[in-house]
Amino acid sequence: MATKADSPGTPSRLVSGRYPPPGTDTVADRIRARRGARGLTPLDANLLHFPAMAGGYNDLLGALRTGGKLPGDVRELMILRIAALNKAAFEWIQHEKIGRAEGLTTGQLYVIRDTATPLPPMPGVLSSLQSIALQFTDAVTHGLNFTIELGQKYKEELRRWGASDAEVEDLYVEASMVVAGYNMVSRFLVATDVNGLTGKEVPWPLERHEHNIQVPSYKPESSTHSIHTIALKQSPATEWLVFANSLLTNWQMWSWVVPYFLDGGFNYDSAGNDIRANSRRPYNLILHSQRGHGTSGLPAKPSDEDSRQTTVPLLSQDIHHLLTSPEIRAIIDSDGVSADLLKPIHSIIGVSQGGAAALAFAGTNNGNTKSVIACDTSAKTPGGNKAAWAERVRLVYGDGDVSDSKGQDYAASVGMKALSDVTVPRWFPSGSPLSSEREAFMKDMVSKTDVQGFVAGAEALGDFDLVSGPHPLYESQVEHVLLLAGSLDGGGKVGQGLKKLKEEWVLKGATQGRTSPIEYTEIQGSGHLPMVDQPERFCEEVGKWLSGF
């Protein structure tokens, strides 16, 4: 039984744990001396079932935690990454506060916790030493997918950090032992259910809310499908950004830029200097997968004259409905759900299909957003695009028919992979700096898109016009608008189209009394998704623009 000097926590479901009274067990007393005021922890109690190991463990972990010379932020980064990879919630809980004390930011902790997004992260979020340490940890932890080249890169970064040649090898051995030792720790934590946390989700470094929000489509009074939504909240007082994905992707396409917006800026400049003391403007974030993408649902076909399951105005309507849903309002409104209007969102940010949805949202905005950022998109279907989308649908179905099971089976097993193989190179043409890791990630995302979700989105993009219709774009009352394109997208035609849109919007908006500017910017050398192939340039441009109001 634990004494008053110990911290027993929740009992393990596998072993009882041992808490020898002070003065009755030399090993336990040595552990208490290292732990200080906490006394024996649930981890120590499980280890004390094997006293000889508990004593050796105490010496080993004491040396790794306090006896080395690695920078504290790098040591804790590696430990926390192991906790995330090995699903060791206890390890994360114990070390997140230590990591923050060593200087790790919320955005950096998010990178560490996010094991689904391929490494490396974009430049400026982590230091070059932190980045290589993260890659090293993954390589040693996951199937020993390690190379001598990676070890040499780690040593080179230690040298750049300021270590002498003799110190480099010592620090490299220390880093190797930290990763090896804490892999042992994480596996013991999970195998013996320390603090009853085996099977529990590893925490995130901020409030993370995940919902499948039921929304209506054709009839506002009835729900027809769900929208998979992730809300990342740091503070009730922090402003919100909402992100809308492209066709053939899901919310994860934004993963490389999320840490930047959580921290409100870069942590290191291009020369590697620490700039975390600079002025910051962090944000809360809402990410969602548009209907028919990721795990978001697709409504049944309507019975009216427009039988499409997706249109651009309906995508905009989905954003409105998820923002005004009880689930999201309870997160955004500091006083919970109320009868008042939702607090204004700082910006709706969309790309491609999501960019068109953002423009449609601007056309119908009733004060719910201060700004809109529309990337690599247009305000209406460009000439010839309807036929191009129809051709892509035919590629997916091969010789099969859209309506029969043979065509559906082919599309799911072969067609979407074929579409991925031609789409990703078109999105990121020659000159785009897309890495092989990100290319593979995006191809996998495209190929796993629901077939019907793709077809519905293609039909939406093949026939839409936001310039005319019931909510003309040029009459929008959204105060701030940024149009953005990668210079390589469509051979430059997408950027040219957005420049023309800006010019027409400025002229026609003036006749509606619009005084605030419509701005355009271009990411040189980027393709269709600048937030994927050059996320650092995307963040630089968008972050600077958002900070202006």
PDB file of C-alpha atoms in Angstrom, residues 204-326:
ATOM      1  CA  TRP A 204      -2.589  16.423 -27.372  1.00  0.00           C
ATOM      2  CA  PRO A 205      -0.842  19.615 -26.217  1.00  0.00           C
ATOM      3  CA  LEU A 206      -4.072  21.629 -26.425  1.00  0.00           C
ATOM      4  CA  GLU A 207      -7.820  21.057 -26.428  1.00  0.00           C
ATOM      5  CA  ARG A 208      -8.590  18.821 -29.399  1.00  0.00           C
ATOM      6  CA  HIS A 209     -12.246  18.171 -30.184  1.00  0.00           C
ATOM      7  CA  GLU A 210     -13.238  15.689 -32.887  1.00  0.00           C
ATOM      8  CA  HIS A 211     -16.848  15.511 -34.064  1.00  0.00           C
ATOM      9  CA  ASN A 212     -18.944  14.073 -36.864  1.00  0.00           C
ATOM     10  CA  ILE A 213     -21.417  16.927 -37.081  1.00  0.00           C
ATOM     11  CA  GLN A 214     -24.844  16.253 -38.540  1.00  0.00           C
ATOM     12  CA  VAL A 215     -25.830  18.950 -41.030  1.00  0.00           C
ATOM     13  CA  PRO A 216     -28.722  19.497 -43.458  1.00  0.00           C
ATOM     14  CA  SER A 217     -28.256  19.828 -47.190  1.00  0.00           C
ATOM     15  CA  TYR A 218     -31.333  20.413 -49.330  1.00  0.00           C
ATOM     16  CA  LYS A 219     -33.885  20.925 -46.572  1.00  0.00           C
ATOM     17  CA  PRO A 220     -32.571  23.064 -43.714  1.00  0.00           C
ATOM     18  CA  GLU A 221     -34.848  21.383 -41.200  1.00  0.00           C
ATOM     19  CA  SER A 222     -33.451  17.846 -41.590  1.00  0.00           C
ATOM     20  CA  SER A 223     -29.920  16.430 -41.314  1.00  0.00           C
ATOM     21  CA  THR A 224     -28.712  14.569 -44.399  1.00  0.00           C
ATOM     22  CA  HIS A 225     -25.020  13.871 -43.781  1.00  0.00           C
ATOM     23  CA  SER A 226     -22.151  14.358 -41.335  1.00  0.00           C
ATOM     24  CA  ILE A 227     -19.061  16.556 -41.560  1.00  0.00           C
ATOM     25  CA  HIS A 228     -15.912  15.268 -39.865  1.00  0.00           C
ATOM     26  CA  THR A 229     -14.492  18.209 -37.937  1.00  0.00           C
ATOM     27  CA  ILE A 230     -11.375  18.775 -35.824  1.00  0.00           C
ATOM     28  CA  ALA A 231     -11.275  21.822 -33.517  1.00  0.00           C
ATOM     29  CA  LEU A 232      -7.949  22.828 -31.942  1.00  0.00           C
ATOM     30  CA  LYS A 233      -8.461  25.282 -29.097  1.00  0.00           C
ATOM     31  CA  GLN A 234      -5.758  27.054 -27.107  1.00  0.00           C
ATOM     32  CA  SER A 235      -7.680  29.854 -25.417  1.00  0.00           C
ATOM     33  CA  PRO A 236     -11.244  31.241 -25.478  1.00  0.00           C
ATOM     34  CA  ALA A 237      -9.792  34.675 -26.255  1.00  0.00           C
ATOM     35  CA  THR A 238      -7.801  33.457 -29.277  1.00  0.00           C
ATOM     36  CA  GLU A 239      -9.221  34.081 -32.769  1.00  0.00           C
ATOM     37  CA  TRP A 240     -10.388  31.238 -34.994  1.00  0.00           C
ATOM     38  CA  LEU A 241      -9.360  30.142 -38.486  1.00  0.00           C
ATOM     39  CA  VAL A 242     -11.422  27.645 -40.518  1.00  0.00           C
ATOM     40  CA  PHE A 243      -9.826  25.486 -43.235  1.00  0.00           C
ATOM     41  CA  ALA A 244     -11.544  23.819 -46.228  1.00  0.00           C
ATOM     42  CA  ASN A 245      -9.743  21.108 -48.211  1.00  0.00           C
ATOM     43  CA  SER A 246      -9.466  20.535 -51.948  1.00  0.00           C
ATOM     44  CA  LEU A 247     -11.198  17.892 -54.030  1.00  0.00           C
ATOM     45  CA  LEU A 248      -9.571  14.450 -53.566  1.00  0.00           C
ATOM     46  CA  THR A 249      -8.055  15.299 -50.170  1.00  0.00           C
ATOM     47  CA  ASN A 250      -9.229  15.611 -46.573  1.00  0.00           C
ATOM     48  CA  TRP A 251      -8.467  17.805 -43.548  1.00  0.00           C
ATOM     49  CA  GLN A 252      -5.003  16.263 -43.195  1.00  0.00           C
ATOM     50  CA  MET A 253      -3.728  18.140 -46.259  1.00  0.00           C
ATOM     51  CA  TRP A 254      -3.320  21.159 -43.918  1.00  0.00           C
ATOM     52  CA  SER A 255      -1.141  19.244 -41.448  1.00  0.00           C
ATOM     53  CA  TRP A 256       2.160  20.904 -42.359  1.00  0.00           C
ATOM     54  CA  VAL A 257       0.850  24.433 -41.686  1.00  0.00           C
ATOM     55  CA  VAL A 258      -1.131  23.720 -38.495  1.00  0.00           C
ATOM     56  CA  PRO A 259       1.868  24.161 -36.111  1.00  0.00           C
ATOM     57  CA  TYR A 260       2.660  27.591 -37.581  1.00  0.00           C
ATOM     58  CA  PHE A 261      -0.833  28.937 -36.926  1.00  0.00           C
ATOM     59  CA  LEU A 262      -0.918  27.404 -33.442  1.00  0.00           C
ATOM     60  CA  ASP A 263       2.300  29.223 -32.540  1.00  0.00           C
ATOM     61  CA  GLY A 264       1.333  32.357 -34.442  1.00  0.00           C
ATOM     62  CA  GLY A 265       4.596  32.509 -36.339  1.00  0.00           C
ATOM     63  CA  PHE A 266       7.891  30.796 -37.048  1.00  0.00           C
ATOM     64  CA  ASN A 267      10.158  29.738 -34.194  1.00  0.00           C
ATOM     65  CA  TYR A 268      13.394  29.927 -36.210  1.00  0.00           C
ATOM     66  CA  ASP A 269      14.417  32.136 -39.129  1.00  0.00           C
ATOM     67  CA  SER A 270      16.093  30.918 -42.317  1.00  0.00           C
ATOM     68  CA  ALA A 271      19.522  31.293 -40.685  1.00  0.00           C
ATOM     69  CA  GLY A 272      18.471  29.090 -37.765  1.00  0.00           C
ATOM     70  CA  ASN A 273      18.192  31.913 -35.234  1.00  0.00           C
ATOM     71  CA  ASP A 274      15.659  31.456 -32.439  1.00  0.00           C
ATOM     72  CA  ILE A 275      12.921  34.081 -32.957  1.00  0.00           C
ATOM     73  CA  ARG A 276      10.361  32.771 -30.470  1.00  0.00           C
ATOM     74  CA  ALA A 277      10.634  36.025 -28.518  1.00  0.00           C
ATOM     75  CA  ASN A 278       9.215  37.961 -31.492  1.00  0.00           C
ATOM     76  CA  SER A 279       5.626  39.195 -31.491  1.00  0.00           C
ATOM     77  CA  ARG A 280       3.204  36.291 -31.965  1.00  0.00           C
ATOM     78  CA  ARG A 281      -0.423  35.916 -33.023  1.00  0.00           C
ATOM     79  CA  PRO A 282      -1.555  32.359 -32.330  1.00  0.00           C
ATOM     80  CA  TYR A 283      -4.911  31.045 -33.512  1.00  0.00           C
ATOM     81  CA  ASN A 284      -7.477  28.407 -32.682  1.00  0.00           C
ATOM     82  CA  LEU A 285      -8.230  26.203 -35.689  1.00  0.00           C
ATOM     83  CA  ILE A 286     -11.153  24.323 -37.206  1.00  0.00           C
ATOM     84  CA  LEU A 287     -10.358  21.762 -39.887  1.00  0.00           C
ATOM     85  CA  HIS A 288     -12.964  19.702 -41.677  1.00  0.00           C
ATOM     86  CA  SER A 289     -13.224  17.257 -44.547  1.00  0.00           C
ATOM     87  CA  GLN A 290     -15.739  18.425 -47.126  1.00  0.00           C
ATOM     88  CA  ARG A 291     -18.720  16.204 -47.893  1.00  0.00           C
ATOM     89  CA  GLY A 292     -17.778  12.916 -49.529  1.00  0.00           C
ATOM     90  CA  HIS A 293     -14.136  13.255 -48.464  1.00  0.00           C
ATOM     91  CA  GLY A 294     -12.245  11.667 -45.594  1.00  0.00           C
ATOM     92  CA  THR A 295     -14.904  10.326 -43.243  1.00  0.00           C
ATOM     93  CA  SER A 296     -17.459  13.046 -44.017  1.00  0.00           C
ATOM     94  CA  GLY A 297     -20.733  11.762 -45.413  1.00  0.00           C
ATOM     95  CA  LEU A 298     -22.448  12.405 -48.714  1.00  0.00           C
ATOM     96  CA  PRO A 299     -26.198  13.073 -48.816  1.00  0.00           C
ATOM     97  CA  ALA A 300     -28.552  11.059 -50.993  1.00  0.00           C
ATOM     98  CA  LYS A 301     -29.312  12.539 -54.394  1.00  0.00           C
ATOM     99  CA  PRO A 302     -32.039  15.192 -54.278  1.00  0.00           C
ATOM    100  CA  SER A 303     -35.213  14.802 -56.277  1.00  0.00           C
ATOM    101  CA  ASP A 304     -35.358  18.346 -57.679  1.00  0.00           C
ATOM    102  CA  GLU A 305     -34.149  19.519 -61.079  1.00  0.00           C
ATOM    103  CA  ASP A 306     -30.511  19.754 -59.910  1.00  0.00           C
ATOM    104  CA  SER A 307     -29.802  16.161 -58.915  1.00  0.00           C
ATOM    105  CA  ARG A 308     -26.201  16.794 -57.862  1.00  0.00           C
ATOM    106  CA  GLN A 309     -25.164  15.628 -54.385  1.00  0.00           C
ATOM    107  CA  THR A 310     -22.599  18.412 -54.185  1.00  0.00           C
ATOM    108  CA  THR A 311     -22.558  21.976 -55.459  1.00  0.00           C
ATOM    109  CA  VAL A 312     -20.199  24.780 -54.499  1.00  0.00           C
ATOM    110  CA  PRO A 313     -22.971  26.715 -52.684  1.00  0.00           C
ATOM    111  CA  LEU A 314     -23.834  23.530 -50.756  1.00  0.00           C
ATOM    112  CA  LEU A 315     -20.188  23.199 -49.668  1.00  0.00           C
ATOM    113  CA  SER A 316     -20.364  26.765 -48.385  1.00  0.00           C
ATOM    114  CA  GLN A 317     -23.613  25.917 -46.637  1.00  0.00           C
ATOM    115  CA  ASP A 318     -21.886  22.974 -44.925  1.00  0.00           C
ATOM    116  CA  ILE A 319     -19.314  25.385 -43.453  1.00  0.00           C
ATOM    117  CA  HIS A 320     -22.087  27.631 -42.172  1.00  0.00           C
ATOM    118  CA  HIS A 321     -23.975  24.725 -40.618  1.00  0.00           C
ATOM    119  CA  LEU A 322     -20.951  23.232 -38.880  1.00  0.00           C
ATOM    120  CA  LEU A 323     -19.991  26.659 -37.476  1.00  0.00           C
ATOM    121  CA  THR A 324     -23.491  27.182 -36.109  1.00  0.00           C
ATOM    122  CA  SER A 325     -23.866  23.608 -34.827  1.00  0.00           C
ATOM    123  CA  PRO A 326     -24.265  23.137 -31.056  1.00  0.00           C
TER     124      PRO A 326
END
